[in-house]
Amino acid sequence: AHEEEEGSIRVVDKVREMVRLGAGLDVLGNLSQDAQDRALSCLERFRQRLKDIPAHRIRAVGTNTLRAAKNSQRFLSRAQYALGHPISVISGHEEARLVYLGAAFGLAVGEKRRLVIDIG
């Protein structure tokens, strides 16, 4: 998405891949090699889609699974290389804020209250 005028956003590309990184956490709290490989392959594909976008317009974040995984630092190093951009592991509060902004993006703006529920 690109910022248009004063806070509005225009979608320029859409892609979604289910990696299920959290399903790769083992009983010891480590990411399995299979889950890491799926994620790294996905990030390499995203790298190709991002190549024409200025780096200052890209923000890549890691969420709950990377906060929980004991081996997340080693994985993050490989993930950043695969993506070609830094990846920040964000807090649960920031994750919730971003989920809300993304979900509310398509809703009409107005004075009325709205409820966004994240079931993921």
PDB file of N, CA, C and O in Angstrom, residues 58-110:
ATOM      1  N   ILE A  58       9.051   0.216   3.655  1.00  0.00           N
ATOM      2  CA  ILE A  58       8.802  -1.180   4.025  1.00  0.00           C
ATOM      3  C   ILE A  58       9.022  -1.358   5.520  1.00  0.00           C
ATOM      4  O   ILE A  58      10.032  -0.928   6.070  1.00  0.00           O
ATOM      5  N   ARG A  59       8.064  -2.013   6.166  1.00  0.00           N
ATOM      6  CA  ARG A  59       8.199  -2.377   7.576  1.00  0.00           C
ATOM      7  C   ARG A  59       7.833  -3.841   7.707  1.00  0.00           C
ATOM      8  O   ARG A  59       6.701  -4.241   7.418  1.00  0.00           O
ATOM      9  N   ALA A  60       8.770  -4.650   8.121  1.00  0.00           N
ATOM     10  CA  ALA A  60       8.532  -6.076   8.344  1.00  0.00           C
ATOM     11  C   ALA A  60       8.607  -6.329   9.846  1.00  0.00           C
ATOM     12  O   ALA A  60       9.540  -5.874  10.514  1.00  0.00           O
ATOM     13  N   VAL A  61       7.612  -7.051  10.353  1.00  0.00           N
ATOM     14  CA  VAL A  61       7.559  -7.297  11.792  1.00  0.00           C
ATOM     15  C   VAL A  61       7.362  -8.777  12.089  1.00  0.00           C
ATOM     16  O   VAL A  61       6.753  -9.509  11.323  1.00  0.00           O
ATOM     17  N   GLY A  62       7.886  -9.188  13.219  1.00  0.00           N
ATOM     18  CA  GLY A  62       7.649 -10.513  13.769  1.00  0.00           C
ATOM     19  C   GLY A  62       6.716 -10.354  14.958  1.00  0.00           C
ATOM     20  O   GLY A  62       6.777  -9.345  15.676  1.00  0.00           O
ATOM     21  N   THR A  63       5.859 -11.332  15.164  1.00  0.00           N
ATOM     22  CA  THR A  63       4.855 -11.210  16.223  1.00  0.00           C
ATOM     23  C   THR A  63       4.998 -12.332  17.251  1.00  0.00           C
ATOM     24  O   THR A  63       6.116 -12.719  17.589  1.00  0.00           O
ATOM     25  N   ASN A  64       3.892 -12.829  17.739  1.00  0.00           N
ATOM     26  CA  ASN A  64       3.862 -13.721  18.890  1.00  0.00           C
ATOM     27  C   ASN A  64       4.832 -14.912  18.803  1.00  0.00           C
ATOM     28  O   ASN A  64       5.542 -15.198  19.762  1.00  0.00           O
ATOM     29  N   THR A  65       4.846 -15.596  17.694  1.00  0.00           N
ATOM     30  CA  THR A  65       5.709 -16.784  17.596  1.00  0.00           C
ATOM     31  C   THR A  65       7.177 -16.412  17.773  1.00  0.00           C
ATOM     32  O   THR A  65       7.922 -17.118  18.462  1.00  0.00           O
ATOM     33  N   LEU A  66       7.588 -15.296  17.203  1.00  0.00           N
ATOM     34  CA  LEU A  66       8.990 -14.895  17.341  1.00  0.00           C
ATOM     35  C   LEU A  66       9.283 -14.335  18.728  1.00  0.00           C
ATOM     36  O   LEU A  66      10.423 -14.396  19.188  1.00  0.00           O
ATOM     37  N   ARG A  67       8.270 -13.828  19.405  1.00  0.00           N
ATOM     38  CA  ARG A  67       8.474 -13.421  20.801  1.00  0.00           C
ATOM     39  C   ARG A  67       8.658 -14.655  21.676  1.00  0.00           C
ATOM     40  O   ARG A  67       9.407 -14.642  22.649  1.00  0.00           O
ATOM     41  N   ALA A  68       7.976 -15.751  21.332  1.00  0.00           N
ATOM     42  CA  ALA A  68       7.978 -16.956  22.164  1.00  0.00           C
ATOM     43  C   ALA A  68       9.131 -17.914  21.864  1.00  0.00           C
ATOM     44  O   ALA A  68       9.604 -18.609  22.762  1.00  0.00           O
ATOM     45  N   ALA A  69       9.556 -17.986  20.613  1.00  0.00           N
ATOM     46  CA  ALA A  69      10.547 -18.998  20.213  1.00  0.00           C
ATOM     47  C   ALA A  69      11.910 -18.734  20.844  1.00  0.00           C
ATOM     48  O   ALA A  69      12.426 -17.623  20.793  1.00  0.00           O
ATOM     49  N   LYS A  70      12.480 -19.776  21.413  1.00  0.00           N
ATOM     50  CA  LYS A  70      13.799 -19.658  22.042  1.00  0.00           C
ATOM     51  C   LYS A  70      14.911 -19.454  21.016  1.00  0.00           C
ATOM     52  O   LYS A  70      15.931 -18.853  21.312  1.00  0.00           O
ATOM     53  N   ASN A  71      14.694 -19.952  19.808  1.00  0.00           N
ATOM     54  CA  ASN A  71      15.715 -19.823  18.767  1.00  0.00           C
ATOM     55  C   ASN A  71      15.360 -18.746  17.740  1.00  0.00           C
ATOM     56  O   ASN A  71      15.799 -18.792  16.598  1.00  0.00           O
ATOM     57  N   SER A  72      14.597 -17.757  18.171  1.00  0.00           N
ATOM     58  CA  SER A  72      14.140 -16.738  17.217  1.00  0.00           C
ATOM     59  C   SER A  72      15.274 -15.850  16.707  1.00  0.00           C
ATOM     60  O   SER A  72      15.231 -15.412  15.556  1.00  0.00           O
ATOM     61  N   GLN A  73      16.286 -15.580  17.512  1.00  0.00           N
ATOM     62  CA  GLN A  73      17.367 -14.698  17.057  1.00  0.00           C
ATOM     63  C   GLN A  73      18.125 -15.306  15.877  1.00  0.00           C
ATOM     64  O   GLN A  73      18.428 -14.617  14.902  1.00  0.00           O
ATOM     65  N   ARG A  74      18.411 -16.589  15.954  1.00  0.00           N
ATOM     66  CA  ARG A  74      19.102 -17.262  14.849  1.00  0.00           C
ATOM     67  C   ARG A  74      18.218 -17.257  13.599  1.00  0.00           C
ATOM     68  O   ARG A  74      18.672 -16.987  12.490  1.00  0.00           O
ATOM     69  N   PHE A  75      16.934 -17.555  13.795  1.00  0.00           N
ATOM     70  CA  PHE A  75      16.010 -17.541  12.672  1.00  0.00           C
ATOM     71  C   PHE A  75      15.886 -16.138  12.082  1.00  0.00           C
ATOM     72  O   PHE A  75      15.865 -15.970  10.860  1.00  0.00           O
ATOM     73  N   LEU A  76      15.772 -15.121  12.926  1.00  0.00           N
ATOM     74  CA  LEU A  76      15.612 -13.744  12.448  1.00  0.00           C
ATOM     75  C   LEU A  76      16.764 -13.313  11.551  1.00  0.00           C
ATOM     76  O   LEU A  76      16.559 -12.623  10.556  1.00  0.00           O
ATOM     77  N   SER A  77      17.943 -13.708  11.886  1.00  0.00           N
ATOM     78  CA  SER A  77      19.101 -13.379  11.053  1.00  0.00           C
ATOM     79  C   SER A  77      18.925 -13.939   9.647  1.00  0.00           C
ATOM     80  O   SER A  77      19.131 -13.238   8.647  1.00  0.00           O
ATOM     81  N   ARG A  78      18.509 -15.186   9.561  1.00  0.00           N
ATOM     82  CA  ARG A  78      18.283 -15.827   8.263  1.00  0.00           C
ATOM     83  C   ARG A  78      17.071 -15.214   7.553  1.00  0.00           C
ATOM     84  O   ARG A  78      17.068 -15.038   6.335  1.00  0.00           O
ATOM     85  N   ALA A  79      16.039 -14.869   8.315  1.00  0.00           N
ATOM     86  CA  ALA A  79      14.820 -14.298   7.745  1.00  0.00           C
ATOM     87  C   ALA A  79      15.096 -12.919   7.132  1.00  0.00           C
ATOM     88  O   ALA A  79      14.611 -12.612   6.040  1.00  0.00           O
ATOM     89  N   GLN A  80      15.851 -12.111   7.821  1.00  0.00           N
ATOM     90  CA  GLN A  80      16.184 -10.778   7.310  1.00  0.00           C
ATOM     91  C   GLN A  80      17.006 -10.880   6.023  1.00  0.00           C
ATOM     92  O   GLN A  80      16.797 -10.108   5.085  1.00  0.00           O
ATOM     93  N   TYR A  81      17.901 -11.829   5.983  1.00  0.00           N
ATOM     94  CA  TYR A  81      18.685 -12.045   4.768  1.00  0.00           C
ATOM     95  C   TYR A  81      17.772 -12.476   3.620  1.00  0.00           C
ATOM     96  O   TYR A  81      17.883 -11.965   2.498  1.00  0.00           O
ATOM     97  N   ALA A  82      16.846 -13.397   3.885  1.00  0.00           N
ATOM     98  CA  ALA A  82      15.926 -13.889   2.852  1.00  0.00           C
ATOM     99  C   ALA A  82      15.019 -12.770   2.329  1.00  0.00           C
ATOM    100  O   ALA A  82      14.765 -12.676   1.133  1.00  0.00           O
ATOM    101  N   LEU A  83      14.551 -11.905   3.225  1.00  0.00           N
ATOM    102  CA  LEU A  83      13.654 -10.818   2.842  1.00  0.00           C
ATOM    103  C   LEU A  83      14.406  -9.633   2.236  1.00  0.00           C
ATOM    104  O   LEU A  83      13.877  -8.921   1.392  1.00  0.00           O
ATOM    105  N   GLY A  84      15.632  -9.443   2.691  1.00  0.00           N
ATOM    106  CA  GLY A  84      16.405  -8.298   2.219  1.00  0.00           C
ATOM    107  C   GLY A  84      16.081  -7.010   2.956  1.00  0.00           C
ATOM    108  O   GLY A  84      16.448  -5.920   2.513  1.00  0.00           O
ATOM    109  N   HIS A  85      15.404  -7.130   4.095  1.00  0.00           N
ATOM    110  CA  HIS A  85      15.021  -5.973   4.909  1.00  0.00           C
ATOM    111  C   HIS A  85      15.069  -6.375   6.372  1.00  0.00           C
ATOM    112  O   HIS A  85      14.876  -7.547   6.707  1.00  0.00           O
ATOM    113  N   PRO A  86      15.260  -5.393   7.260  1.00  0.00           N
ATOM    114  CA  PRO A  86      15.224  -5.717   8.693  1.00  0.00           C
ATOM    115  C   PRO A  86      13.825  -6.149   9.125  1.00  0.00           C
ATOM    116  O   PRO A  86      12.827  -5.718   8.544  1.00  0.00           O
ATOM    117  N   ILE A  87      13.789  -7.003  10.123  1.00  0.00           N
ATOM    118  CA  ILE A  87      12.526  -7.465  10.706  1.00  0.00           C
ATOM    119  C   ILE A  87      12.589  -7.151  12.195  1.00  0.00           C
ATOM    120  O   ILE A  87      13.508  -7.576  12.883  1.00  0.00           O
ATOM    121  N   SER A  88      11.608  -6.408  12.678  1.00  0.00           N
ATOM    122  CA  SER A  88      11.537  -6.054  14.096  1.00  0.00           C
ATOM    123  C   SER A  88      10.511  -6.942  14.772  1.00  0.00           C
ATOM    124  O   SER A  88       9.397  -7.096  14.274  1.00  0.00           O
ATOM    125  N   VAL A  89      10.880  -7.495  15.912  1.00  0.00           N
ATOM    126  CA  VAL A  89       9.912  -8.245  16.705  1.00  0.00           C
ATOM    127  C   VAL A  89       9.188  -7.222  17.573  1.00  0.00           C
ATOM    128  O   VAL A  89       9.814  -6.502  18.345  1.00  0.00           O
ATOM    129  N   ILE A  90       7.878  -7.138  17.400  1.00  0.00           N
ATOM    130  CA  ILE A  90       7.099  -6.106  18.087  1.00  0.00           C
ATOM    131  C   ILE A  90       6.358  -6.686  19.292  1.00  0.00           C
ATOM    132  O   ILE A  90       6.162  -7.894  19.400  1.00  0.00           O
ATOM    133  N   SER A  91       5.952  -5.808  20.179  1.00  0.00           N
ATOM    134  CA  SER A  91       5.221  -6.210  21.383  1.00  0.00           C
ATOM    135  C   SER A  91       3.807  -6.663  21.028  1.00  0.00           C
ATOM    136  O   SER A  91       3.293  -6.363  19.942  1.00  0.00           O
ATOM    137  N   GLY A  92       3.177  -7.324  21.962  1.00  0.00           N
ATOM    138  CA  GLY A  92       1.795  -7.728  21.779  1.00  0.00           C
ATOM    139  C   GLY A  92       0.877  -6.530  21.620  1.00  0.00           C
ATOM    140  O   GLY A  92      -0.077  -6.558  20.844  1.00  0.00           O
ATOM    141  N   HIS A  93       1.171  -5.449  22.335  1.00  0.00           N
ATOM    142  CA  HIS A  93       0.364  -4.232  22.232  1.00  0.00           C
ATOM    143  C   HIS A  93       0.473  -3.627  20.833  1.00  0.00           C
ATOM    144  O   HIS A  93      -0.538  -3.256  20.232  1.00  0.00           O
ATOM    145  N   GLU A  94       1.675  -3.545  20.308  1.00  0.00           N
ATOM    146  CA  GLU A  94       1.869  -3.003  18.956  1.00  0.00           C
ATOM    147  C   GLU A  94       1.243  -3.927  17.916  1.00  0.00           C
ATOM    148  O   GLU A  94       0.650  -3.463  16.944  1.00  0.00           O
ATOM    149  N   GLU A  95       1.329  -5.218  18.130  1.00  0.00           N
ATOM    150  CA  GLU A  95       0.691  -6.173  17.223  1.00  0.00           C
ATOM    151  C   GLU A  95      -0.821  -5.930  17.179  1.00  0.00           C
ATOM    152  O   GLU A  95      -1.424  -5.865  16.100  1.00  0.00           O
ATOM    153  N   ALA A  96      -1.434  -5.762  18.339  1.00  0.00           N
ATOM    154  CA  ALA A  96      -2.877  -5.512  18.402  1.00  0.00           C
ATOM    155  C   ALA A  96      -3.231  -4.197  17.716  1.00  0.00           C
ATOM    156  O   ALA A  96      -4.238  -4.104  17.002  1.00  0.00           O
ATOM    157  N   ARG A  97      -2.416  -3.176  17.905  1.00  0.00           N
ATOM    158  CA  ARG A  97      -2.667  -1.878  17.275  1.00  0.00           C
ATOM    159  C   ARG A  97      -2.645  -1.999  15.755  1.00  0.00           C
ATOM    160  O   ARG A  97      -3.518  -1.494  15.054  1.00  0.00           O
ATOM    161  N   LEU A  98      -1.655  -2.731  15.235  1.00  0.00           N
ATOM    162  CA  LEU A  98      -1.539  -2.897  13.785  1.00  0.00           C
ATOM    163  C   LEU A  98      -2.670  -3.755  13.218  1.00  0.00           C
ATOM    164  O   LEU A  98      -3.170  -3.490  12.123  1.00  0.00           O
ATOM    165  N   VAL A  99      -3.077  -4.780  13.952  1.00  0.00           N
ATOM    166  CA  VAL A  99      -4.206  -5.609  13.512  1.00  0.00           C
ATOM    167  C   VAL A  99      -5.454  -4.741  13.412  1.00  0.00           C
ATOM    168  O   VAL A  99      -6.202  -4.807  12.430  1.00  0.00           O
ATOM    169  N   TYR A 100      -5.682  -3.907  14.431  1.00  0.00           N
ATOM    170  CA  TYR A 100      -6.842  -3.026  14.404  1.00  0.00           C
ATOM    171  C   TYR A 100      -6.790  -2.097  13.195  1.00  0.00           C
ATOM    172  O   TYR A 100      -7.776  -1.945  12.466  1.00  0.00           O
ATOM    173  N   LEU A 101      -5.661  -1.452  12.972  1.00  0.00           N
ATOM    174  CA  LEU A 101      -5.540  -0.528  11.838  1.00  0.00           C
ATOM    175  C   LEU A 101      -5.800  -1.239  10.513  1.00  0.00           C
ATOM    176  O   LEU A 101      -6.478  -0.706   9.639  1.00  0.00           O
ATOM    177  N   GLY A 102      -5.272  -2.453  10.381  1.00  0.00           N
ATOM    178  CA  GLY A 102      -5.491  -3.207   9.151  1.00  0.00           C
ATOM    179  C   GLY A 102      -6.939  -3.611   8.967  1.00  0.00           C
ATOM    180  O   GLY A 102      -7.497  -3.503   7.874  1.00  0.00           O
ATOM    181  N   ALA A 103      -7.568  -4.055  10.039  1.00  0.00           N
ATOM    182  CA  ALA A 103      -8.965  -4.484   9.951  1.00  0.00           C
ATOM    183  C   ALA A 103      -9.905  -3.302   9.747  1.00  0.00           C
ATOM    184  O   ALA A 103     -10.893  -3.396   9.023  1.00  0.00           O
ATOM    185  N   ALA A 104      -9.594  -2.178  10.361  1.00  0.00           N
ATOM    186  CA  ALA A 104     -10.463  -1.009  10.278  1.00  0.00           C
ATOM    187  C   ALA A 104     -10.252  -0.233   8.978  1.00  0.00           C
ATOM    188  O   ALA A 104     -11.065   0.624   8.639  1.00  0.00           O
ATOM    189  N   PHE A 105      -9.205  -0.537   8.255  1.00  0.00           N
ATOM    190  CA  PHE A 105      -8.858   0.194   7.033  1.00  0.00           C
ATOM    191  C   PHE A 105     -10.027   0.302   6.063  1.00  0.00           C
ATOM    192  O   PHE A 105     -10.309   1.361   5.533  1.00  0.00           O
ATOM    193  N   GLY A 106     -10.750  -0.775   5.842  1.00  0.00           N
ATOM    194  CA  GLY A 106     -11.831  -0.769   4.871  1.00  0.00           C
ATOM    195  C   GLY A 106     -13.174  -0.315   5.413  1.00  0.00           C
ATOM    196  O   GLY A 106     -14.138  -0.192   4.666  1.00  0.00           O
ATOM    197  N   LEU A 107     -13.262  -0.051   6.713  1.00  0.00           N
ATOM    198  CA  LEU A 107     -14.528   0.362   7.306  1.00  0.00           C
ATOM    199  C   LEU A 107     -14.759   1.852   7.128  1.00  0.00           C
ATOM    200  O   LEU A 107     -13.813   2.639   7.095  1.00  0.00           O
ATOM    201  N   ALA A 108     -16.018   2.232   7.042  1.00  0.00           N
ATOM    202  CA  ALA A 108     -16.365   3.643   6.892  1.00  0.00           C
ATOM    203  C   ALA A 108     -15.882   4.438   8.103  1.00  0.00           C
ATOM    204  O   ALA A 108     -15.978   3.984   9.238  1.00  0.00           O
ATOM    205  N   VAL A 109     -15.370   5.613   7.840  1.00  0.00           N
ATOM    206  CA  VAL A 109     -14.917   6.502   8.906  1.00  0.00           C
ATOM    207  C   VAL A 109     -16.127   7.264   9.429  1.00  0.00           C
ATOM    208  O   VAL A 109     -16.997   7.666   8.676  1.00  0.00           O
ATOM    209  N   GLY A 110     -16.183   7.459  10.704  1.00  0.00           N
ATOM    210  CA  GLY A 110     -17.294   8.208  11.274  1.00  0.00           C
ATOM    211  C   GLY A 110     -17.200   8.225  12.784  1.00  0.00           C
ATOM    212  O   GLY A 110     -16.233   7.733  13.367  1.00  0.00           O
TER     213      GLY A 110
END
